[in-house]
Amino acid sequence: MKAVTSRASSAMGEGIRALSALLEARTGQVLSQDRQWRAETALQPVLRAHGLSDVEVLAAHLARHRDMRLEAQVVDALLNNESSFFRDHQVFEMIRGQVLPDIRARRADRRLRIWSAGCSTGQEAYSLAIQLCNDAENWRGWRIEILATDISATAIHRARGGIFPQMDVQRGLPVNDLIQWFEPVAEGWRAHGRLRGMIDFRQDNLLDPQAPCGPYDLLLCRNVMLYFAQERRGRMFDLLKRHSHEDSVLLLGAGETAIGHGEPFVAHPDFRGAYRLPSCARGPARFPLRRA
Amino acid sequence: MKNCLVVDDSKVIRKVARHMLESLDLSVREAVDGQDALTQCEASSPDVVLLDWNMPVMSGMEFLQALPGANIAARPKIIFCTTENGVGHIKAAVEAGADEYVMKPFDRETLESKLAIVGVI
Ligand SMILES: C[S@@+](CC[C@H](N)C(=O)[O-])C[C@H]1O[C@@H](n2cnc3c(N)ncnc32)[C@H](O)[C@@H]1O
């Protein structure tokens, strides 16, 4: 995972630098140089809505007035919300074919708890809900909880609505799942009530989390830490650790790793690319587990 | 290297699709309609067919219907490409034997995800 430091902002204009500092303070996300040009574009709707001529004026306005609403809008606009259904096909194949069956074999109390941290508009959580529904027979009698959190109010609002434009559903979502679990609406496709009802979408900041209530069996924090400064990543792993138990499985994004942060997590021996707590940190199970 | 047959009567679409597929490390052949595609599949069956819906001579649907009777070594995966996103249209394509469906215009990531779903990459 590439180290992102605030120094990346050294070549930015004064305005963008101030807004980027705001973004980092609120979310931990560092605006790297290659994302600067996108930032200017992303801020255009905010500028228009407030009748501000450019980014410099916006930054100056925020420096003078304590305008929390505008600040929140700026932060929201600067976040990278990119996501897709079954993002990284192999990872979801592994979840379906190995991780979920393994959890099912272990949890004698028939409880499955999943946390999608930094869920954006919900594709990750919906992908998991689809997998569980497609395998409903095997999950009969289970209590299933999926918590999906993101700092972006806009993203969470869209995730709850469950409406995705054509371009979003056709990126990664198999056609059979589209037919079975979505209905066409004017704006695109809407996830069935059964899927929407399975996921608890909450606006929540990973820097000051209120929503998670672990431990979770499966934790996904994918493509979120990529733009965190190194020391924040360490704190993020501590957070994920606090919400894990001895058999929890942690999944990160393709360009992210838990290695090099004081080993809060180690490579999972059974699941490629996944992580788990190291054996020394794995205390006694806090619920009935079936032992092989 | 896996092989993809791009079936479309538009030269521009074939060119764009070829470019995307080659960047995904697939070797590409082209057919201008369903009949041409059938002949090419019989000569040497591709791993995957990117199939247009509306074509002169033989449409994508007619190609799908003719496929089971054709003399093809291994049935290729079929990704159906159309400009329509009606659910009836999509269901008809799947019932006729399409493995996946993609609406035009599509980007490289979308195509990549569909190829992964059908197991070609
Ligand atoms: C690139 S998206 C990834 C979405 C999804 N996990 C995936 O992999 O497809 C990153 C998400 O993390 C969210 N995010 C960034 N910093 C956050 C923070 N401090 N607390 C909660 N969410 C955050 C962003 O709003 C964005 O929606």
CSV table of C-alpha atoms and ligand atoms in Angstrom, one decimal:
chain,number,residue,atom,x,y,z
A,1,MET,CA,0.0,0.0,0.0
A,2,LYS,CA,1.5,3.3,-1.1
A,3,ALA,CA,2.3,5.7,1.7
A,4,VAL,CA,0.1,8.8,1.4
A,5,THR,CA,1.4,11.8,3.3
A,6,SER,CA,0.1,15.3,3.5
A,7,ARG,CA,3.2,16.4,1.7
A,8,ALA,CA,1.4,15.2,-1.5
A,9,SER,CA,-0.5,18.4,-1.3
A,10,SER,CA,2.5,20.7,-1.6
A,11,ALA,CA,1.9,21.5,-5.2
A,12,MET,CA,-1.7,22.4,-4.7
A,13,GLY,CA,-3.3,25.8,-4.9
A,14,GLU,CA,-4.0,27.6,-1.7
A,15,GLY,CA,-7.7,27.0,-1.8
A,16,ILE,CA,-7.5,23.3,-2.6
A,17,ARG,CA,-4.9,22.9,0.1
A,18,ALA,CA,-7.2,24.3,2.7
A,19,LEU,CA,-10.1,22.2,1.6
A,20,SER,CA,-8.0,19.2,1.4
A,21,ALA,CA,-6.9,19.8,5.0
A,22,LEU,CA,-10.5,20.0,5.9
A,23,LEU,CA,-11.2,16.7,4.2
A,24,GLU,CA,-8.3,15.0,6.1
A,25,ALA,CA,-9.3,16.4,9.4
A,26,ARG,CA,-12.9,15.2,9.0
A,27,THR,CA,-12.4,11.9,7.3
A,28,GLY,CA,-8.7,10.9,7.4
A,29,GLN,CA,-8.6,10.9,3.5
A,30,VAL,CA,-5.6,12.6,2.0
A,31,LEU,CA,-6.2,14.2,-1.3
A,32,SER,CA,-3.3,13.0,-3.4
A,33,GLN,CA,-2.1,15.0,-6.3
A,34,ASP,CA,-3.6,12.8,-9.0
A,35,ARG,CA,-7.0,13.4,-7.4
A,36,GLN,CA,-6.7,17.2,-7.3
A,37,TRP,CA,-8.1,17.8,-10.7
A,38,ARG,CA,-11.1,15.6,-9.8
A,39,ALA,CA,-11.6,17.7,-6.7
A,40,GLU,CA,-12.1,20.9,-8.6
A,41,THR,CA,-14.7,19.2,-10.8
A,42,ALA,CA,-16.3,17.5,-7.8
A,43,LEU,CA,-16.7,20.8,-6.1
A,44,GLN,CA,-18.5,22.5,-9.0
A,45,PRO,CA,-22.1,21.6,-7.8
A,46,VAL,CA,-21.3,23.0,-4.3
A,47,LEU,CA,-19.9,26.2,-5.8
A,48,ARG,CA,-22.9,26.7,-8.0
A,49,ALA,CA,-25.4,25.9,-5.2
A,50,HIS,CA,-23.8,28.6,-3.0
A,51,GLY,CA,-23.2,31.1,-5.8
A,52,LEU,CA,-19.4,31.0,-5.2
A,53,SER,CA,-17.1,31.7,-8.2
A,54,ASP,CA,-14.3,29.3,-7.5
A,55,VAL,CA,-12.4,27.1,-5.1
A,56,GLU,CA,-10.3,30.0,-3.7
A,57,VAL,CA,-13.5,31.9,-2.9
A,58,LEU,CA,-15.0,28.8,-1.3
A,59,ALA,CA,-11.9,28.2,0.9
A,60,ALA,CA,-11.8,31.9,1.9
A,61,HIS,CA,-15.5,31.8,2.8
A,62,LEU,CA,-15.0,28.7,5.0
A,63,ALA,CA,-12.0,30.3,6.7
A,64,ARG,CA,-14.1,33.3,7.6
A,65,HIS,CA,-17.4,31.7,8.6
A,66,ARG,CA,-18.1,28.7,10.6
A,67,ASP,CA,-20.5,27.2,8.1
A,68,MET,CA,-20.9,23.6,9.2
A,69,ARG,CA,-23.4,22.7,6.5
A,70,LEU,CA,-21.2,24.0,3.7
A,71,GLU,CA,-18.2,22.2,5.3
A,72,ALA,CA,-20.1,18.9,5.3
A,73,GLN,CA,-21.1,19.4,1.6
A,74,VAL,CA,-17.5,20.1,0.7
A,75,VAL,CA,-16.3,17.0,2.5
A,76,ASP,CA,-19.0,14.9,0.9
A,77,ALA,CA,-18.1,16.2,-2.6
A,78,LEU,CA,-14.4,15.5,-2.1
A,79,LEU,CA,-14.9,11.8,-1.0
A,80,ASN,CA,-14.2,9.2,-3.6
A,81,ASN,CA,-17.3,7.0,-3.6
A,82,GLU,CA,-16.4,4.6,-6.3
A,83,SER,CA,-17.7,1.2,-5.9
A,84,SER,CA,-19.3,-1.7,-7.8
A,85,PHE,CA,-21.2,-4.9,-7.3
A,86,PHE,CA,-19.0,-7.9,-6.6
A,87,ARG,CA,-16.0,-5.7,-6.9
A,88,ASP,CA,-13.0,-7.9,-7.5
A,89,HIS,CA,-14.9,-11.0,-8.7
A,90,GLN,CA,-12.5,-13.5,-7.2
A,91,VAL,CA,-12.8,-12.0,-3.7
A,92,PHE,CA,-16.6,-12.5,-3.8
A,93,GLU,CA,-16.2,-16.0,-5.2
A,94,MET,CA,-14.0,-16.7,-2.2
A,95,ILE,CA,-16.6,-15.2,0.2
A,96,ARG,CA,-19.4,-17.3,-1.4
A,97,GLY,CA,-17.5,-20.5,-1.8
A,98,GLN,CA,-15.2,-20.6,1.3
A,99,VAL,CA,-15.6,-17.8,3.9
A,100,LEU,CA,-19.4,-18.0,4.4
A,101,PRO,CA,-19.5,-21.8,4.4
A,102,ASP,CA,-16.7,-21.7,7.0
A,103,ILE,CA,-18.6,-19.3,9.2
A,104,ARG,CA,-21.7,-21.5,8.9
A,105,ALA,CA,-19.8,-24.5,10.0
A,106,ARG,CA,-18.4,-22.7,13.0
A,107,ARG,CA,-21.1,-20.7,14.6
A,108,ALA,CA,-23.3,-23.1,16.6
A,109,ASP,CA,-25.5,-20.2,17.7
A,110,ARG,CA,-26.5,-19.5,14.1
A,111,ARG,CA,-25.7,-15.9,14.1
A,112,LEU,CA,-23.9,-14.2,11.2
A,113,ARG,CA,-22.7,-10.6,11.7
A,114,ILE,CA,-21.1,-8.6,8.9
A,115,TRP,CA,-19.7,-5.1,8.8
A,116,SER,CA,-19.1,-3.3,5.6
A,117,ALA,CA,-17.0,-0.3,6.7
A,118,GLY,CA,-16.8,2.5,4.1
A,119,CYS,CA,-19.7,1.0,2.2
A,120,SER,CA,-20.2,4.0,-0.2
A,121,THR,CA,-23.5,3.6,-2.1
A,122,GLY,CA,-24.0,0.0,-0.8
A,123,GLN,CA,-22.9,-2.2,-3.7
A,124,GLU,CA,-20.6,-4.3,-1.4
A,125,ALA,CA,-23.3,-4.9,1.2
A,126,TYR,CA,-25.9,-5.6,-1.5
A,127,SER,CA,-23.5,-8.1,-3.1
A,128,LEU,CA,-23.3,-10.0,0.2
A,129,ALA,CA,-27.0,-9.9,0.8
A,130,ILE,CA,-27.5,-11.3,-2.7
A,131,GLN,CA,-25.1,-14.2,-2.0
A,132,LEU,CA,-26.9,-15.0,1.2
A,133,CYS,CA,-30.3,-14.9,-0.5
A,134,ASN,CA,-29.1,-17.0,-3.3
A,135,ASP,CA,-28.2,-19.6,-0.7
A,136,ALA,CA,-31.2,-19.0,1.5
A,137,GLU,CA,-31.8,-22.8,2.0
A,138,ASN,CA,-28.5,-23.1,3.9
A,139,TRP,CA,-29.1,-20.0,6.0
A,140,ARG,CA,-32.5,-20.9,7.1
A,141,GLY,CA,-32.9,-20.3,10.8
A,142,TRP,CA,-29.9,-18.0,11.0
A,143,ARG,CA,-30.0,-14.5,12.5
A,144,ILE,CA,-28.2,-12.4,9.9
A,145,GLU,CA,-27.0,-8.8,10.5
A,146,ILE,CA,-25.3,-6.7,7.9
A,147,LEU,CA,-24.1,-3.3,9.1
A,148,ALA,CA,-22.9,-0.9,6.4
A,149,THR,CA,-21.4,2.4,7.4
A,150,ASP,CA,-20.0,5.4,5.5
A,151,ILE,CA,-19.3,9.0,6.4
A,152,SER,CA,-21.0,10.3,3.3
A,153,ALA,CA,-24.6,11.3,3.9
A,154,THR,CA,-25.3,11.3,0.2
A,155,ALA,CA,-23.8,7.8,-0.3
A,156,ILE,CA,-25.8,6.4,2.6
A,157,HIS,CA,-29.0,8.0,1.4
A,158,ARG,CA,-28.5,6.4,-2.0
A,159,ALA,CA,-27.5,3.1,-0.5
A,160,ARG,CA,-30.7,3.0,1.6
A,161,GLY,CA,-32.8,3.8,-1.5
A,162,GLY,CA,-31.3,0.9,-3.3
A,163,ILE,CA,-31.7,2.5,-6.8
A,164,PHE,CA,-28.8,2.0,-9.2
A,165,PRO,CA,-28.5,3.4,-12.7
A,166,GLN,CA,-28.0,0.9,-15.5
A,167,MET,CA,-24.2,1.7,-15.7
A,168,ASP,CA,-23.8,0.6,-12.0
A,169,VAL,CA,-25.8,-2.6,-12.2
A,170,GLN,CA,-24.0,-3.8,-15.3
A,171,ARG,CA,-20.6,-3.4,-13.7
A,172,GLY,CA,-20.1,-6.6,-11.8
A,173,LEU,CA,-23.7,-7.7,-11.2
A,174,PRO,CA,-24.5,-11.0,-12.9
A,175,VAL,CA,-27.5,-10.8,-15.2
A,176,ASN,CA,-29.3,-13.6,-13.3
A,177,ASP,CA,-29.0,-11.6,-10.0
A,178,LEU,CA,-30.2,-8.5,-11.8
A,179,ILE,CA,-33.3,-10.3,-13.0
A,180,GLN,CA,-34.0,-12.0,-9.7
A,181,TRP,CA,-33.2,-9.2,-7.2
A,182,PHE,CA,-33.9,-5.9,-8.9
A,183,GLU,CA,-36.9,-4.3,-10.5
A,184,PRO,CA,-36.8,-1.7,-13.2
A,185,VAL,CA,-37.7,1.8,-12.2
A,186,ALA,CA,-37.5,5.1,-14.0
A,187,GLU,CA,-34.0,5.9,-12.7
A,188,GLY,CA,-32.6,2.5,-13.3
A,189,TRP,CA,-33.0,-0.6,-11.1
A,190,ARG,CA,-34.2,-1.0,-7.6
A,191,ALA,CA,-33.0,-3.6,-5.2
A,192,HIS,CA,-35.9,-5.8,-3.8
A,193,GLY,CA,-37.2,-4.9,-0.4
A,194,ARG,CA,-35.9,-8.2,0.9
A,195,LEU,CA,-32.3,-7.1,0.2
A,196,ARG,CA,-32.8,-3.6,1.5
A,197,GLY,CA,-34.4,-5.0,4.7
A,198,MET,CA,-31.3,-7.1,5.4
A,199,ILE,CA,-28.8,-4.2,5.6
A,200,ASP,CA,-28.6,-1.6,8.2
A,201,PHE,CA,-27.1,1.4,6.5
A,202,ARG,CA,-25.7,4.1,8.8
A,203,GLN,CA,-23.9,7.3,8.4
A,204,ASP,CA,-20.8,7.0,10.6
A,205,ASN,CA,-17.3,8.2,10.7
A,206,LEU,CA,-14.6,5.6,11.1
A,207,LEU,CA,-12.5,8.2,12.9
A,208,ASP,CA,-15.2,8.4,15.6
A,209,PRO,CA,-17.3,5.3,15.1
A,210,GLN,CA,-20.7,5.0,16.9
A,211,ALA,CA,-22.5,2.5,14.8
A,212,PRO,CA,-20.4,-0.7,15.0
A,213,CYS,CA,-21.1,-3.1,17.8
A,214,GLY,CA,-18.8,-6.0,17.3
A,215,PRO,CA,-17.5,-8.6,17.2
A,216,TYR,CA,-18.3,-9.3,13.5
A,217,ASP,CA,-17.6,-12.5,11.8
A,218,LEU,CA,-16.8,-10.9,8.5
A,219,LEU,CA,-15.4,-7.3,8.2
A,220,LEU,CA,-14.9,-5.6,4.9
A,221,CYS,CA,-13.0,-2.3,4.9
A,222,ARG,CA,-12.1,-2.1,1.2
A,223,ASN,CA,-10.6,0.8,-0.7
A,224,VAL,CA,-11.1,3.1,2.3
A,225,MET,CA,-7.6,3.1,3.8
A,226,LEU,CA,-5.8,3.6,0.5
A,227,TYR,CA,-5.9,7.4,1.0
A,228,PHE,CA,-5.3,7.4,4.8
A,229,ALA,CA,-2.0,8.6,6.1
A,230,GLN,CA,0.1,5.8,7.5
A,231,GLU,CA,-0.5,6.5,11.2
A,232,ARG,CA,-4.3,6.6,10.7
A,233,ARG,CA,-4.2,3.2,9.0
A,234,GLY,CA,-2.7,1.9,12.2
A,235,ARG,CA,-5.6,3.3,14.2
A,236,MET,CA,-8.1,1.9,11.7
A,237,PHE,CA,-6.6,-1.6,12.2
A,238,ASP,CA,-7.0,-1.1,16.0
A,239,LEU,CA,-10.6,-0.2,15.5
A,240,LEU,CA,-11.2,-3.3,13.2
A,241,LYS,CA,-9.4,-5.4,15.8
A,242,ARG,CA,-11.7,-4.2,18.6
A,243,HIS,CA,-14.7,-5.4,16.5
A,244,SER,CA,-13.2,-8.8,15.7
A,245,HIS,CA,-13.2,-12.2,17.4
A,246,GLU,CA,-10.8,-15.1,17.1
A,247,ASP,CA,-12.4,-16.4,13.9
A,248,SER,CA,-13.2,-13.1,12.2
A,249,VAL,CA,-12.2,-12.7,8.6
A,250,LEU,CA,-11.0,-9.2,7.5
A,251,LEU,CA,-11.0,-8.2,3.8
A,252,LEU,CA,-9.3,-5.2,2.4
A,253,GLY,CA,-9.2,-3.7,-1.1
A,254,ALA,CA,-6.9,-5.0,-3.8
A,255,GLY,CA,-4.2,-2.3,-3.2
A,256,GLU,CA,-4.3,-2.5,0.6
A,257,THR,CA,-2.5,-4.6,3.2
A,258,ALA,CA,-2.6,-5.0,7.0
A,259,ILE,CA,1.1,-5.9,7.0
A,260,GLY,CA,3.5,-3.3,8.3
A,261,HIS,CA,1.2,-1.9,11.0
A,262,GLY,CA,2.5,-3.7,14.0
A,263,GLU,CA,0.7,-6.9,13.0
A,264,PRO,CA,-2.7,-6.2,14.4
A,265,PHE,CA,-3.9,-8.7,11.8
A,266,VAL,CA,-2.0,-11.5,10.0
A,267,ALA,CA,-2.5,-13.2,6.6
A,268,HIS,CA,-5.4,-15.7,6.9
A,269,PRO,CA,-4.0,-19.2,6.4
A,270,ASP,CA,-7.0,-20.5,4.6
A,271,PHE,CA,-8.4,-17.5,2.6
A,272,ARG,CA,-6.2,-15.9,0.1
A,273,GLY,CA,-5.8,-12.2,0.6
A,274,ALA,CA,-7.8,-12.2,3.8
A,275,TYR,CA,-6.6,-11.4,7.3
A,276,ARG,CA,-7.3,-12.6,10.8
A,277,LEU,CA,-6.1,-11.8,14.3
A,278,PRO,CA,-2.7,-13.3,15.2
A,279,SER,CA,-3.1,-16.3,17.6
A,280,CYS,CA,-1.7,-14.3,20.6
A,281,ALA,CA,-4.4,-11.7,20.3
A,282,ARG,CA,-7.1,-14.2,19.9
A,283,GLY,CA,-8.8,-14.5,23.3
A,284,PRO,CA,-11.4,-17.1,24.2
A,285,ALA,CA,-14.5,-17.2,22.0
A,286,ARG,CA,-17.3,-15.0,23.2
A,287,PHE,CA,-20.1,-17.2,21.8
A,288,PRO,CA,-20.6,-20.9,21.2
A,289,LEU,CA,-18.3,-22.1,18.4
A,290,ARG,CA,-18.4,-25.5,16.7
A,291,ARG,CA,-14.9,-26.9,16.8
A,292,ALA,CA,-13.6,-29.0,14.0
B,1,MET,CA,-4.6,-16.9,-24.7
B,2,LYS,CA,-8.4,-17.0,-24.7
B,3,ASN,CA,-10.3,-16.1,-27.8
B,4,CYS,CA,-13.2,-13.8,-28.3
B,5,LEU,CA,-15.5,-13.5,-31.3
B,6,VAL,CA,-17.0,-10.0,-31.7
B,7,VAL,CA,-20.2,-10.1,-33.6
B,8,ASP,CA,-21.6,-6.8,-34.7
B,9,ASP,CA,-22.6,-5.2,-38.0
B,10,SER,CA,-21.0,-1.9,-37.0
B,11,LYS,CA,-17.3,-1.6,-37.8
B,12,VAL,CA,-16.9,1.1,-35.2
B,13,ILE,CA,-18.3,-1.1,-32.4
B,14,ARG,CA,-16.2,-4.0,-33.5
B,15,LYS,CA,-13.1,-1.8,-33.4
B,16,VAL,CA,-13.9,-0.4,-29.9
B,17,ALA,CA,-14.7,-3.9,-28.5
B,18,ARG,CA,-11.5,-5.3,-30.1
B,19,HIS,CA,-9.4,-2.6,-28.4
B,20,MET,CA,-10.9,-3.3,-25.0
B,21,LEU,CA,-10.6,-7.1,-25.3
B,22,GLU,CA,-7.0,-7.0,-26.5
B,23,SER,CA,-6.1,-4.8,-23.6
B,24,LEU,CA,-7.6,-7.6,-21.4
B,25,ASP,CA,-5.2,-10.1,-23.1
B,26,LEU,CA,-7.8,-11.8,-25.3
B,27,SER,CA,-7.2,-12.6,-28.9
B,28,VAL,CA,-10.0,-11.3,-31.0
B,29,ARG,CA,-11.8,-12.3,-34.2
B,30,GLU,CA,-14.7,-10.4,-35.8
B,31,ALA,CA,-17.9,-11.4,-37.5
B,32,VAL,CA,-20.4,-9.1,-39.3
B,33,ASP,CA,-23.6,-11.0,-38.5
B,34,GLY,CA,-25.0,-14.1,-36.9
B,35,GLN,CA,-24.4,-16.3,-40.0
B,36,ASP,CA,-20.8,-15.2,-40.3
B,37,ALA,CA,-20.4,-15.9,-36.5
B,38,LEU,CA,-21.9,-19.4,-36.9
B,39,THR,CA,-19.5,-20.2,-39.7
B,40,GLN,CA,-16.5,-19.0,-37.7
B,41,CYS,CA,-17.6,-20.9,-34.6
B,42,GLU,CA,-17.9,-24.1,-36.6
B,43,ALA,CA,-14.4,-23.5,-38.0
B,44,SER,CA,-12.9,-22.9,-34.6
B,45,SER,CA,-14.9,-22.3,-31.5
B,46,PRO,CA,-14.0,-19.2,-29.5
B,47,ASP,CA,-14.1,-19.1,-25.6
B,48,VAL,CA,-16.6,-16.3,-25.6
B,49,VAL,CA,-18.8,-14.5,-28.1
B,50,LEU,CA,-19.7,-10.8,-27.7
B,51,LEU,CA,-23.0,-10.8,-29.5
B,52,ASP,CA,-25.0,-7.9,-30.9
B,53,TRP,CA,-28.8,-8.2,-30.9
B,54,ASN,CA,-29.9,-6.4,-34.1
B,55,MET,CA,-28.0,-7.4,-37.2
B,56,PRO,CA,-29.0,-8.0,-40.8
B,57,VAL,CA,-28.9,-11.6,-42.3
B,58,MET,CA,-29.0,-13.3,-38.9
B,59,SER,CA,-29.8,-11.5,-35.7
B,60,GLY,CA,-28.2,-12.3,-32.3
B,61,MET,CA,-31.4,-14.1,-31.2
B,62,GLU,CA,-31.4,-16.2,-34.4
B,63,PHE,CA,-27.7,-17.0,-33.8
B,64,LEU,CA,-28.5,-18.3,-30.3
B,65,GLN,CA,-31.3,-20.4,-31.6
B,66,ALA,CA,-29.1,-21.9,-34.3
B,67,LEU,CA,-26.2,-22.5,-31.9
B,68,PRO,CA,-27.3,-25.9,-30.4
B,69,GLY,CA,-27.7,-27.4,-33.9
B,70,ALA,CA,-24.4,-26.2,-35.1
B,71,ASN,CA,-21.3,-28.3,-35.4
B,72,ILE,CA,-19.2,-26.6,-32.6
B,73,ALA,CA,-16.5,-28.3,-30.6
B,74,ALA,CA,-17.3,-26.5,-27.3
B,75,ARG,CA,-20.1,-24.1,-26.7
B,76,PRO,CA,-18.7,-20.7,-26.2
B,77,LYS,CA,-19.9,-18.3,-23.4
B,78,ILE,CA,-22.2,-15.7,-24.8
B,79,ILE,CA,-22.3,-12.1,-23.7
B,80,PHE,CA,-25.2,-10.4,-25.3
B,81,CYS,CA,-24.9,-6.7,-26.2
B,82,THR,CA,-27.9,-4.5,-26.8
B,83,THR,CA,-29.1,-1.0,-26.7
B,84,GLU,CA,-32.3,-2.0,-24.8
B,85,ASN,CA,-32.5,-2.5,-21.1
B,86,GLY,CA,-36.1,-3.6,-20.8
B,87,VAL,CA,-36.4,-6.5,-18.3
B,88,GLY,CA,-38.4,-8.5,-20.9
B,89,HIS,CA,-35.6,-8.1,-23.4
B,90,ILE,CA,-33.0,-9.2,-20.9
B,91,LYS,CA,-35.0,-12.2,-19.8
B,92,ALA,CA,-35.6,-13.3,-23.5
B,93,ALA,CA,-31.8,-13.2,-24.1
B,94,VAL,CA,-31.1,-15.2,-21.0
B,95,GLU,CA,-33.8,-17.7,-21.8
B,96,ALA,CA,-32.4,-18.1,-25.4
B,97,GLY,CA,-29.1,-19.1,-23.8
B,98,ALA,CA,-27.1,-15.9,-23.3
B,99,ASP,CA,-24.8,-16.2,-20.2
B,100,GLU,CA,-24.4,-12.5,-19.6
B,101,TYR,CA,-25.9,-9.2,-20.9
B,102,VAL,CA,-24.4,-5.8,-21.3
B,103,MET,CA,-25.9,-2.6,-22.5
B,104,LYS,CA,-24.2,-0.4,-25.1
B,105,PRO,CA,-22.2,1.7,-24.7
B,106,PHE,CA,-20.1,-0.1,-22.2
B,107,ASP,CA,-16.6,0.6,-20.8
B,108,ARG,CA,-13.6,-1.6,-20.3
B,109,GLU,CA,-14.3,-2.2,-16.6
B,110,THR,CA,-17.9,-3.3,-17.3
B,111,LEU,CA,-16.7,-5.7,-20.0
B,112,GLU,CA,-13.9,-7.0,-17.8
B,113,SER,CA,-16.5,-7.7,-15.0
B,114,LYS,CA,-18.7,-9.6,-17.4
B,115,LEU,CA,-15.8,-11.7,-18.7
B,116,ALA,CA,-14.9,-12.5,-15.1
B,117,ILE,CA,-18.5,-13.6,-14.4
B,118,VAL,CA,-18.6,-16.0,-17.3
B,119,GLY,CA,-15.2,-17.3,-16.2
B,120,VAL,CA,-13.1,-16.3,-19.3
B,121,ILE,CA,-10.7,-14.1,-17.3
C,1,LIG,C1,-13.7,4.1,-2.7
C,1,LIG,S1,-15.1,3.9,-1.7
C,1,LIG,C2,-15.1,2.1,-1.4
C,1,LIG,C3,-16.5,1.5,-1.3
C,1,LIG,C4,-16.5,0.0,-1.1
C,1,LIG,N1,-15.9,-0.4,0.2
C,1,LIG,C5,-15.8,-0.7,-2.2
C,1,LIG,O1,-14.7,-1.2,-2.1
C,1,LIG,O2,-16.3,-0.7,-3.4
C,1,LIG,C6,-14.5,4.5,-0.1
C,1,LIG,C7,-15.6,4.9,0.8
C,1,LIG,O3,-15.1,5.2,2.1
C,1,LIG,C8,-15.7,6.3,2.7
C,1,LIG,N2,-14.9,6.9,3.8
C,1,LIG,C9,-13.8,7.5,3.6
C,1,LIG,N3,-13.3,8.0,4.8
C,1,LIG,C10,-14.3,7.6,5.7
C,1,LIG,C11,-14.4,7.7,7.1
C,1,LIG,N4,-13.5,8.4,7.9
C,1,LIG,N5,-15.4,7.1,7.7
C,1,LIG,C12,-16.3,6.4,7.0
C,1,LIG,N6,-16.3,6.3,5.7
C,1,LIG,C13,-15.3,6.8,5.1
C,1,LIG,C14,-16.0,7.2,1.5
C,1,LIG,O4,-17.1,8.1,1.8
C,1,LIG,C15,-16.3,6.2,0.4
C,1,LIG,O5,-17.7,6.0,0.2
